[in-house]
Amino acid sequence: MLIIAGLCTITTLTGCTKDTAKNDIYEESGNTINVNNKRHELYNEGASRGVRNVSNDYGYVRHQKSPLMNDKTANNHYTALDREQLANIISKYSTNIPNVNDVATLVTDQEVLIAYDTNSKDRNLTADQVKKTAMSVVPRYYHVYVTDNKVLMRDVENLANTDSTGKNARNLVNGLITQMKKSPQGQRVNSSEDANGLTPDDKTNR
């Protein structure tokens, strides 16, 4: 009788645990604890206030490397980046920089291209501020290129309408980067990375 009573208790507790998990904002998936992607209101602007006040809460997610050697499943989270939302945030934040009036941002799989209109007297300082704003938003492996040549804003916009999987897409991006680098790029990121965040190894592989 004791064994049967114990089994009934375990079954009841298991059911309660499942119900609680459904209401949790995290769900475990493989080697990662992810925010539940089904809860879109946690991310979208103007989210449902009845769920939780996202502007007042801390954000916390824990990731762990896979214990299996050469396991690449952890790389899948890179594809979850909403590039348009990143571009939106970078452009919005950049217009808060003094003397920056108009900003066009393109986010690719490895670069951020920012063209902006400014009346700043210190072009290099403004370029550095815009670049660092972008670097504070995107993953650290990204490289950031900026230009205060407002004529190139149209080129950035045109690239946004290009098929990123097309054969010529990479050439178009590289061509625009070449044009953008004629403008000030700000200071070096650190002793091992240039102004755009490239290391010597990055330059070798390009």
Short mmCIF file of C-alpha atoms in Angstrom, two decimals:
data_model
loop_
_atom_site.label_atom_id
_atom_site.label_comp_id
_atom_site.label_asym_id
_atom_site.label_seq_id
_atom_site.Cartn_x
_atom_site.Cartn_y
_atom_site.Cartn_z
CA MET A 1 0.00 0.00 0.00
CA LEU A 2 2.85 2.34 0.81
CA ILE A 3 4.42 1.70 -2.60
CA ILE A 4 1.13 2.38 -4.41
CA ALA A 5 0.58 5.58 -2.42
CA GLY A 6 4.11 6.71 -3.25
CA LEU A 7 3.59 6.13 -6.98
CA CYS A 8 0.35 8.13 -6.93
CA THR A 9 2.10 11.03 -5.21
CA ILE A 10 4.93 11.05 -7.78
CA THR A 11 2.44 11.02 -10.65
CA THR A 12 0.55 13.97 -9.15
CA LEU A 13 3.74 15.99 -8.64
CA THR A 14 4.88 15.26 -12.20
CA GLY A 15 1.62 16.64 -13.57
CA CYS A 16 2.00 19.80 -11.50
CA THR A 17 5.56 20.24 -12.71
CA LYS A 18 4.46 20.05 -16.34
CA ASP A 19 1.77 22.64 -15.76
CA THR A 20 4.28 24.94 -14.11
CA ALA A 21 6.75 24.49 -16.97
CA LYS A 22 4.14 25.65 -19.43
CA ASN A 23 3.95 28.96 -17.63
CA ASP A 24 7.71 29.41 -17.43
CA ILE A 25 9.43 31.87 -19.79
CA TYR A 26 12.32 29.49 -20.37
CA GLU A 27 12.43 26.08 -21.95
CA GLU A 28 15.36 23.72 -22.15
CA SER A 29 16.39 22.51 -25.57
CA GLY A 30 19.37 20.19 -25.85
CA ASN A 31 22.39 21.91 -24.30
CA THR A 32 20.78 25.35 -24.16
CA ILE A 33 18.25 27.06 -21.95
CA ASN A 34 16.37 29.33 -24.35
CA VAL A 35 13.69 31.92 -24.01
CA ASN A 36 10.54 30.31 -25.35
CA ASN A 37 10.30 31.47 -28.97
CA LYS A 38 6.58 30.81 -28.94
CA ARG A 39 6.13 33.71 -26.56
CA HIS A 40 6.47 36.45 -29.20
CA GLU A 41 5.08 39.07 -26.85
CA LEU A 42 8.35 38.89 -24.90
CA TYR A 43 10.22 40.38 -27.83
CA ASN A 44 7.84 42.52 -29.86
CA GLU A 45 7.58 46.24 -29.31
CA GLY A 46 4.23 47.13 -27.79
CA ALA A 47 4.02 43.67 -26.24
CA SER A 48 1.00 42.56 -24.29
CA ARG A 49 1.23 44.29 -20.92
CA GLY A 50 -0.90 41.58 -19.38
CA VAL A 51 1.96 39.08 -19.66
CA ARG A 52 4.77 41.04 -17.98
CA ASN A 53 6.33 44.45 -18.14
CA VAL A 54 9.40 43.67 -20.24
CA SER A 55 10.82 47.17 -19.90
CA ASN A 56 11.23 46.75 -16.14
CA ASP A 57 12.47 43.16 -16.00
CA TYR A 58 16.02 41.87 -16.26
CA GLY A 59 16.83 39.60 -19.18
CA TYR A 60 18.53 36.30 -18.46
CA VAL A 61 19.37 33.31 -20.66
CA ARG A 62 21.99 30.65 -19.96
CA HIS A 63 23.89 28.81 -22.73
CA GLN A 64 26.24 25.88 -22.31
CA LYS A 65 28.65 24.33 -24.76
CA SER A 66 27.85 20.83 -25.89
CA PRO A 67 29.97 18.17 -24.13
CA LEU A 68 30.23 16.36 -27.49
CA MET A 69 33.33 17.17 -29.51
CA ASN A 70 32.64 18.88 -32.87
CA ASP A 71 28.96 19.24 -32.06
CA LYS A 72 27.76 22.14 -34.22
CA THR A 73 24.17 22.28 -33.00
CA ALA A 74 25.03 25.22 -30.74
CA ASN A 75 25.69 27.29 -33.87
CA ASN A 76 22.01 27.15 -34.79
CA HIS A 77 21.25 30.16 -32.59
CA TYR A 78 23.09 32.43 -35.05
CA THR A 79 20.25 31.98 -37.53
CA ALA A 80 17.80 33.31 -34.94
CA LEU A 81 19.12 36.87 -35.26
CA ASP A 82 16.47 39.24 -36.53
CA ARG A 83 18.69 41.36 -38.76
CA GLU A 84 16.00 43.89 -39.58
CA GLN A 85 15.31 44.44 -35.90
CA LEU A 86 19.04 44.86 -35.25
CA ALA A 87 19.22 47.43 -38.06
CA ASN A 88 16.22 49.22 -36.57
CA ILE A 89 17.83 49.42 -33.12
CA ILE A 90 21.19 50.60 -34.49
CA SER A 91 19.61 53.33 -36.63
CA LYS A 92 17.38 54.47 -33.77
CA TYR A 93 20.23 54.60 -31.24
CA SER A 94 22.55 56.33 -33.70
CA THR A 95 20.15 59.23 -34.24
CA ASN A 96 20.60 59.98 -30.52
CA ILE A 97 24.25 60.81 -31.17
CA PRO A 98 24.89 64.57 -31.39
CA ASN A 99 24.90 65.95 -34.96
CA VAL A 100 23.68 62.67 -36.49
CA ASN A 101 20.43 63.40 -38.27
CA ASP A 102 19.64 60.48 -40.58
CA VAL A 103 20.89 56.89 -40.44
CA ALA A 104 20.54 53.96 -42.84
CA THR A 105 21.72 50.58 -41.55
CA LEU A 106 22.16 47.23 -43.26
CA VAL A 107 22.92 44.07 -41.29
CA THR A 108 24.32 41.07 -43.16
CA ASP A 109 25.44 37.72 -41.79
CA GLN A 110 28.79 39.18 -40.68
CA GLU A 111 28.80 42.95 -41.22
CA VAL A 112 26.94 46.09 -40.28
CA LEU A 113 26.96 48.84 -42.91
CA ILE A 114 25.88 52.27 -41.68
CA ALA A 115 25.50 55.41 -43.80
CA TYR A 116 24.50 58.58 -42.01
CA ASP A 117 23.96 62.30 -42.54
CA THR A 118 25.79 64.54 -40.10
CA ASN A 119 26.90 68.14 -39.66
CA SER A 120 29.59 67.17 -37.16
CA LYS A 121 32.85 69.13 -37.24
CA ASP A 122 34.77 66.11 -35.93
CA ARG A 123 34.05 63.42 -38.51
CA ASN A 124 36.32 60.81 -36.93
CA LEU A 125 34.75 61.21 -33.48
CA THR A 126 31.24 60.87 -34.89
CA ALA A 127 32.28 57.84 -36.95
CA ASP A 128 33.68 56.26 -33.79
CA GLN A 129 30.46 56.92 -31.87
CA VAL A 130 28.25 55.46 -34.60
CA LYS A 131 30.50 52.42 -34.96
CA LYS A 132 30.60 51.73 -31.22
CA THR A 133 26.83 52.07 -31.03
CA ALA A 134 26.48 49.29 -33.59
CA MET A 135 29.12 47.13 -31.91
CA SER A 136 27.21 47.36 -28.64
CA VAL A 137 24.16 45.80 -30.31
CA VAL A 138 25.41 43.03 -32.61
CA PRO A 139 27.38 39.86 -31.73
CA ARG A 140 31.08 40.49 -31.28
CA TYR A 141 32.15 38.60 -34.40
CA TYR A 142 30.49 41.25 -36.58
CA HIS A 143 32.52 43.88 -38.44
CA VAL A 144 31.16 47.41 -38.65
CA TYR A 145 31.66 49.90 -41.48
CA VAL A 146 30.42 53.48 -41.42
CA THR A 147 30.28 56.43 -43.78
CA ASP A 148 29.14 60.04 -43.53
CA ASN A 149 28.80 60.19 -47.31
CA LYS A 150 25.02 60.51 -47.46
CA VAL A 151 25.06 59.65 -51.17
CA LEU A 152 25.84 56.07 -50.12
CA MET A 153 22.63 55.87 -48.11
CA ARG A 154 20.83 55.00 -51.32
CA ASP A 155 23.35 52.21 -52.00
CA VAL A 156 22.75 50.78 -48.53
CA GLU A 157 19.01 50.86 -49.19
CA ASN A 158 19.42 49.19 -52.57
CA LEU A 159 21.44 46.38 -51.02
CA ALA A 160 18.59 45.74 -48.62
CA ASN A 161 16.42 44.84 -51.61
CA THR A 162 19.03 42.43 -52.99
CA ASP A 163 18.67 38.67 -52.68
CA SER A 164 21.25 37.89 -50.01
CA THR A 165 21.60 34.34 -51.33
CA GLY A 166 22.33 35.47 -54.89
CA LYS A 167 25.70 34.81 -56.51
CA ASN A 168 26.54 38.50 -56.79
CA ALA A 169 25.39 39.55 -53.30
CA ARG A 170 28.80 39.21 -51.66
CA ASN A 171 30.49 41.20 -54.43
CA LEU A 172 27.96 44.01 -54.03
CA VAL A 173 28.51 44.13 -50.27
CA ASN A 174 32.30 44.15 -50.64
CA GLY A 175 32.08 46.88 -53.28
CA LEU A 176 30.04 49.09 -50.99
CA ILE A 177 32.42 48.44 -48.09
CA THR A 178 35.30 49.68 -50.27
CA GLN A 179 33.41 52.91 -50.93
CA MET A 180 32.48 53.34 -47.26
CA LYS A 181 36.07 52.97 -46.06
CA LYS A 182 36.94 56.18 -47.90
CA SER A 183 35.16 57.91 -45.01
CA PRO A 184 36.53 58.07 -41.43
CA GLN A 185 36.05 54.79 -39.54
CA GLY A 186 36.91 55.98 -36.04
CA GLN A 187 39.60 54.59 -33.75
CA ARG A 188 41.00 51.07 -33.69
CA VAL A 189 38.83 48.75 -31.64
CA ASN A 190 41.89 47.46 -29.77
CA SER A 191 45.53 46.52 -30.39
CA SER A 192 44.59 43.36 -32.31
CA GLU A 193 41.57 44.69 -34.24
CA ASP A 194 41.44 47.53 -36.73
CA ALA A 195 38.83 50.28 -36.81
CA ASN A 196 36.24 47.92 -38.27
CA GLY A 197 36.88 45.08 -35.84
CA LEU A 198 38.95 42.92 -38.20
CA THR A 199 41.91 40.90 -36.94
CA PRO A 200 44.88 39.89 -39.12
CA ASP A 201 43.26 36.46 -39.49
CA ASP A 202 40.03 38.04 -40.74
CA LYS A 203 41.92 39.99 -43.38
CA THR A 204 43.73 36.84 -44.52
CA ASN A 205 40.45 34.97 -44.96
CA ARG A 206 38.70 37.73 -46.88
#
